[in-house]
Amino acid sequence: MLYAQIHLTLPVWVHDHVDTTRAYPGDEAKVALAIELSRLNIQAATGGPFGAAVFDAHDRIIAVGVNRVLPHTCSLAHAETMAYMLAQGRTQRPRLNQTLDGAACGPVTLATSSQPCCQCYGATVWAGIDRLLIGARAEDVESLTEFDEGPLPADWIGELERRGIRVVRDLHRDAACAVLRAYGEQGGAKY
Ligand SMILES: [Zn+2]
C-alpha cells in the first residue's frame, strides 16, 4: 500500500485552553503561552514537553503547536513545525510575513517554550517570521530530558539575524525548565 496523504492534529484540549480572542502584548506573554501549552501537553499525555505559538503584527494568535511526535509516529511533528504548518494553512501564506504577491505583512513572531532543535531551526529559516522568542535553552533540554537538539551552526543566532529574524532568549526560562524537569522525572521520552 502506498500512503499518499498525511494528517496531523493538535489535541482537542487546545480549544478549551487557548483564548484566540485576546492579544498577547510583549515577549513574556507570548512565551508564557508557549510554556503553558508545553505543560498542558504533558499533563494530558498528548505529546512531548514542547509548545509554540505564532503571532501576527497585532499580538494575536495565528496558530499554536505542541509536540505530537509519538501520537502521530511522525518525527516532524514538533511544536514549532506544527505551529508553522497550521499558521501557513490558515493564512495560505508559505512565508508567513509575505503575501503571495511578495508584499510584507509582518512582523510575525514565533514564541517557543524551548530553543528550536536543528529540524525546527531549519524550518524557522523558511517560515517567514521576523521574531523568535525562546524560553529554555538547548542545554536545558539536553540536561533535563533525554532529547537531542541536534547540530546547529556555531553562530545560529547570527545566521537567523542575517535573514531578518530577531532572536530573544531566556524568556521565562525557569518556568520552561520546570516543565522539562517534570517530564524528565516521569522517565523521559514517553510521549
Ligand atoms: Zn524541533
mmCIF file of C-alpha atoms and ligand atoms in Angstrom:
data_model
loop_
_atom_site.group_PDB
_atom_site.id
_atom_site.type_symbol
_atom_site.label_atom_id
_atom_site.label_comp_id
_atom_site.label_asym_id
_atom_site.label_seq_id
_atom_site.Cartn_x
_atom_site.Cartn_y
_atom_site.Cartn_z
ATOM 1 C CA MET A 1 0.000 0.000 0.000
ATOM 2 C CA LEU A 2 1.264 3.432 -0.928
ATOM 3 C CA TYR A 3 0.404 6.187 1.516
ATOM 4 C CA ALA A 4 -0.458 9.425 -0.295
ATOM 5 C CA GLN A 5 -1.526 11.804 2.444
ATOM 6 C CA ILE A 6 -0.618 12.940 5.919
ATOM 7 C CA HIS A 7 -2.897 14.103 8.681
ATOM 8 C CA LEU A 8 -1.579 15.847 11.767
ATOM 9 C CA THR A 9 -3.704 17.279 14.565
ATOM 10 C CA LEU A 10 -3.399 19.174 17.805
ATOM 11 C CA PRO A 11 -5.034 17.675 20.892
ATOM 12 C CA VAL A 12 -8.669 18.656 21.360
ATOM 13 C CA TRP A 13 -7.870 20.410 24.655
ATOM 14 C CA VAL A 14 -6.316 23.330 22.786
ATOM 15 C CA HIS A 15 -9.832 24.583 22.059
ATOM 16 C CA ASP A 16 -10.551 24.921 25.782
ATOM 17 C CA HIS A 17 -7.189 26.334 26.822
ATOM 18 C CA VAL A 18 -6.204 28.766 24.074
ATOM 19 C CA ASP A 19 -8.005 32.125 24.037
ATOM 20 C CA THR A 20 -7.872 33.334 20.450
ATOM 21 C CA THR A 21 -9.946 36.446 21.239
ATOM 22 C CA ARG A 22 -7.254 38.213 23.272
ATOM 23 C CA ALA A 23 -3.976 39.868 22.377
ATOM 24 C CA TYR A 24 -0.643 38.797 23.873
ATOM 25 C CA PRO A 25 1.329 42.050 24.019
ATOM 26 C CA GLY A 26 5.004 41.807 24.931
ATOM 27 C CA ASP A 27 7.511 38.997 24.584
ATOM 28 C CA GLU A 28 6.877 37.498 28.031
ATOM 29 C CA ALA A 29 3.168 36.903 27.477
ATOM 30 C CA LYS A 30 3.830 35.135 24.187
ATOM 31 C CA VAL A 31 6.399 32.758 25.650
ATOM 32 C CA ALA A 32 4.222 32.206 28.725
ATOM 33 C CA LEU A 33 1.538 30.823 26.410
ATOM 34 C CA ALA A 34 4.043 28.528 24.693
ATOM 35 C CA ILE A 35 5.195 27.207 28.067
ATOM 36 C CA GLU A 36 1.606 26.716 29.247
ATOM 37 C CA LEU A 37 0.981 24.654 26.113
ATOM 38 C CA SER A 38 4.048 22.534 26.864
ATOM 39 C CA ARG A 39 2.802 21.960 30.403
ATOM 40 C CA LEU A 40 -0.702 21.043 29.309
ATOM 41 C CA ASN A 41 0.682 18.658 26.688
ATOM 42 C CA ILE A 42 2.474 16.511 29.236
ATOM 43 C CA GLN A 43 -0.367 16.834 31.743
ATOM 44 C CA ALA A 44 -2.800 15.456 29.162
ATOM 45 C CA ALA A 45 -0.259 12.902 27.872
ATOM 46 C CA THR A 46 -0.797 14.152 24.315
ATOM 47 C CA GLY A 47 2.853 14.599 23.356
ATOM 48 C CA GLY A 48 6.269 15.768 24.495
ATOM 49 C CA PRO A 49 7.093 18.780 26.681
ATOM 50 C CA PHE A 50 7.166 21.449 24.000
ATOM 51 C CA GLY A 51 4.769 24.233 22.989
ATOM 52 C CA ALA A 52 4.854 27.076 20.485
ATOM 53 C CA ALA A 53 2.640 29.818 19.088
ATOM 54 C CA VAL A 54 2.698 32.097 16.031
ATOM 55 C CA PHE A 55 1.507 35.690 16.484
ATOM 56 C CA ASP A 56 0.555 38.355 13.975
ATOM 57 C CA ALA A 57 1.539 42.023 13.951
ATOM 58 C CA HIS A 58 -1.276 42.790 16.401
ATOM 59 C CA ASP A 59 -0.063 40.272 19.004
ATOM 60 C CA ARG A 60 -2.913 37.902 18.177
ATOM 61 C CA ILE A 61 -2.592 34.155 17.754
ATOM 62 C CA ILE A 62 -2.411 32.850 14.199
ATOM 63 C CA ALA A 63 -1.775 29.269 15.313
ATOM 64 C CA VAL A 64 -0.354 27.215 18.155
ATOM 65 C CA GLY A 65 1.567 23.948 18.227
ATOM 66 C CA VAL A 66 2.566 21.227 20.628
ATOM 67 C CA ASN A 67 4.818 18.221 20.180
ATOM 68 C CA ARG A 68 2.877 15.351 18.560
ATOM 69 C CA VAL A 69 5.729 13.034 17.566
ATOM 70 C CA LEU A 70 4.654 9.863 19.340
ATOM 71 C CA PRO A 71 0.847 10.223 18.933
ATOM 72 C CA HIS A 72 1.356 10.615 15.171
ATOM 73 C CA THR A 73 4.523 8.493 14.814
ATOM 74 C CA CYS A 74 5.982 11.484 12.995
ATOM 75 C CA SER A 75 9.406 12.877 13.834
ATOM 76 C CA LEU A 76 8.488 16.120 12.062
ATOM 77 C CA ALA A 77 5.589 16.885 14.405
ATOM 78 C CA HIS A 78 7.445 19.210 16.739
ATOM 79 C CA ALA A 79 5.700 22.136 18.428
ATOM 80 C CA GLU A 80 7.311 24.726 16.173
ATOM 81 C CA THR A 81 6.691 22.867 12.922
ATOM 82 C CA MET A 82 3.081 22.163 13.916
ATOM 83 C CA ALA A 83 2.577 25.883 14.636
ATOM 84 C CA TYR A 84 4.193 26.884 11.325
ATOM 85 C CA MET A 85 2.164 24.410 9.253
ATOM 86 C CA LEU A 86 -1.110 25.400 10.913
ATOM 87 C CA ALA A 87 -0.330 29.122 10.547
ATOM 88 C CA GLN A 88 0.587 28.647 6.883
ATOM 89 C CA GLY A 89 -2.605 26.704 6.278
ATOM 90 C CA ARG A 90 -4.721 29.325 7.998
ATOM 91 C CA THR A 91 -3.136 32.303 6.226
ATOM 92 C CA GLN A 92 -2.474 30.484 2.951
ATOM 93 C CA ARG A 93 0.992 32.031 3.010
ATOM 94 C CA PRO A 94 4.020 29.716 2.720
ATOM 95 C CA ARG A 95 6.106 32.601 4.068
ATOM 96 C CA LEU A 96 4.053 33.940 6.913
ATOM 97 C CA ASN A 97 5.271 37.530 6.677
ATOM 98 C CA GLN A 98 4.725 37.856 2.930
ATOM 99 C CA THR A 99 1.627 37.791 0.784
ATOM 100 C CA LEU A 100 1.702 35.664 -2.343
ATOM 101 C CA ASP A 101 2.420 38.911 -4.235
ATOM 102 C CA GLY A 102 5.527 39.396 -2.137
ATOM 103 C CA ALA A 103 4.156 42.283 -0.069
ATOM 104 C CA ALA A 104 5.325 42.422 3.540
ATOM 105 C CA CYS A 105 2.617 41.631 6.089
ATOM 106 C CA GLY A 106 4.605 41.160 9.287
ATOM 107 C CA PRO A 107 6.012 41.292 11.737
ATOM 108 C CA VAL A 108 5.215 37.680 12.548
ATOM 109 C CA THR A 109 6.541 36.172 15.767
ATOM 110 C CA LEU A 110 7.153 32.597 16.875
ATOM 111 C CA ALA A 111 7.261 32.005 20.622
ATOM 112 C CA THR A 112 8.578 28.629 21.715
ATOM 113 C CA SER A 113 8.969 27.013 25.110
ATOM 114 C CA SER A 114 12.460 25.731 24.242
ATOM 115 C CA GLN A 115 15.156 26.621 21.740
ATOM 116 C CA PRO A 116 14.356 25.099 18.337
ATOM 117 C CA CYS A 117 16.137 21.827 17.562
ATOM 118 C CA CYS A 118 18.078 21.510 14.300
ATOM 119 C CA GLN A 119 14.930 20.486 12.393
ATOM 120 C CA CYS A 120 12.856 23.403 13.696
ATOM 121 C CA TYR A 121 15.795 25.739 13.214
ATOM 122 C CA GLY A 122 15.776 24.860 9.518
ATOM 123 C CA ALA A 123 12.013 25.269 9.351
ATOM 124 C CA THR A 124 12.358 28.675 11.003
ATOM 125 C CA VAL A 125 14.701 29.899 8.278
ATOM 126 C CA TRP A 126 11.963 29.377 5.647
ATOM 127 C CA ALA A 127 8.772 30.009 7.625
ATOM 128 C CA GLY A 128 8.756 33.764 7.156
ATOM 129 C CA ILE A 129 8.946 35.037 10.700
ATOM 130 C CA ASP A 130 10.508 38.254 11.945
ATOM 131 C CA ARG A 131 10.998 37.446 15.600
ATOM 132 C CA LEU A 132 11.865 34.253 17.507
ATOM 133 C CA LEU A 133 11.188 34.217 21.248
ATOM 134 C CA ILE A 134 12.656 31.357 23.293
ATOM 135 C CA GLY A 135 12.129 30.080 26.844
ATOM 136 C CA ALA A 136 14.572 27.297 27.779
ATOM 137 C CA ARG A 137 17.955 26.881 26.121
ATOM 138 C CA ALA A 138 19.110 23.778 24.227
ATOM 139 C CA GLU A 139 21.402 22.867 27.101
ATOM 140 C CA ASP A 140 18.386 22.910 29.427
ATOM 141 C CA VAL A 141 16.531 20.478 27.148
ATOM 142 C CA GLU A 142 19.512 18.135 26.998
ATOM 143 C CA SER A 143 20.282 18.261 30.721
ATOM 144 C CA LEU A 144 16.687 17.900 31.961
ATOM 145 C CA THR A 145 15.388 15.380 29.389
ATOM 146 C CA GLU A 146 16.793 12.728 27.050
ATOM 147 C CA PHE A 147 16.091 14.733 23.883
ATOM 148 C CA ASP A 148 18.910 15.524 21.469
ATOM 149 C CA GLU A 149 18.677 19.004 19.960
ATOM 150 C CA GLY A 150 20.901 18.072 17.027
ATOM 151 C CA PRO A 151 23.673 20.081 15.357
ATOM 152 C CA LEU A 152 23.274 23.807 14.751
ATOM 153 C CA PRO A 153 25.576 26.327 13.088
ATOM 154 C CA ALA A 154 28.027 27.688 15.652
ATOM 155 C CA ASP A 155 26.596 31.156 15.070
ATOM 156 C CA TRP A 156 22.970 30.034 14.841
ATOM 157 C CA ILE A 157 21.607 33.324 16.157
ATOM 158 C CA GLY A 158 23.724 35.314 13.706
ATOM 159 C CA GLU A 159 22.527 33.140 10.800
ATOM 160 C CA LEU A 160 18.909 33.925 11.713
ATOM 161 C CA GLU A 161 19.562 37.616 12.236
ATOM 162 C CA ARG A 162 21.267 37.843 8.837
ATOM 163 C CA ARG A 163 17.979 36.556 7.429
ATOM 164 C CA GLY A 164 15.965 39.206 9.227
ATOM 165 C CA ILE A 165 14.907 37.134 12.239
ATOM 166 C CA ARG A 166 15.493 38.781 15.598
ATOM 167 C CA VAL A 167 16.128 36.295 18.437
ATOM 168 C CA VAL A 168 15.263 36.860 22.106
ATOM 169 C CA ARG A 169 16.253 34.147 24.607
ATOM 170 C CA ASP A 170 15.719 33.250 28.253
ATOM 171 C CA LEU A 171 12.125 34.468 28.482
ATOM 172 C CA HIS A 172 10.554 32.704 31.496
ATOM 173 C CA ARG A 173 13.486 30.272 31.266
ATOM 174 C CA ASP A 174 12.859 28.920 34.784
ATOM 175 C CA ALA A 175 9.207 28.158 34.059
ATOM 176 C CA ALA A 176 10.137 26.436 30.810
ATOM 177 C CA CYS A 177 12.761 24.375 32.632
ATOM 178 C CA ALA A 178 10.218 23.355 35.275
ATOM 179 C CA VAL A 179 8.110 21.635 32.591
ATOM 180 C CA LEU A 180 11.153 19.925 31.109
ATOM 181 C CA ARG A 181 12.215 18.781 34.566
ATOM 182 C CA ALA A 182 8.761 17.391 35.344
ATOM 183 C CA TYR A 183 8.807 15.472 32.079
ATOM 184 C CA GLY A 184 12.323 14.172 32.656
ATOM 185 C CA GLU A 185 11.373 12.987 36.127
ATOM 186 C CA GLN A 186 8.484 10.998 34.664
ATOM 187 C CA GLY A 187 11.060 8.851 32.910
ATOM 188 C CA GLY A 188 11.888 10.680 29.724
ATOM 189 C CA ALA A 189 10.523 10.383 26.220
ATOM 190 C CA LYS A 190 7.253 8.597 26.886
ATOM 191 C CA TYR A 191 5.134 10.653 24.519
HETATM 192 ZN ZN ZN B 1 12.147 20.713 16.846
#
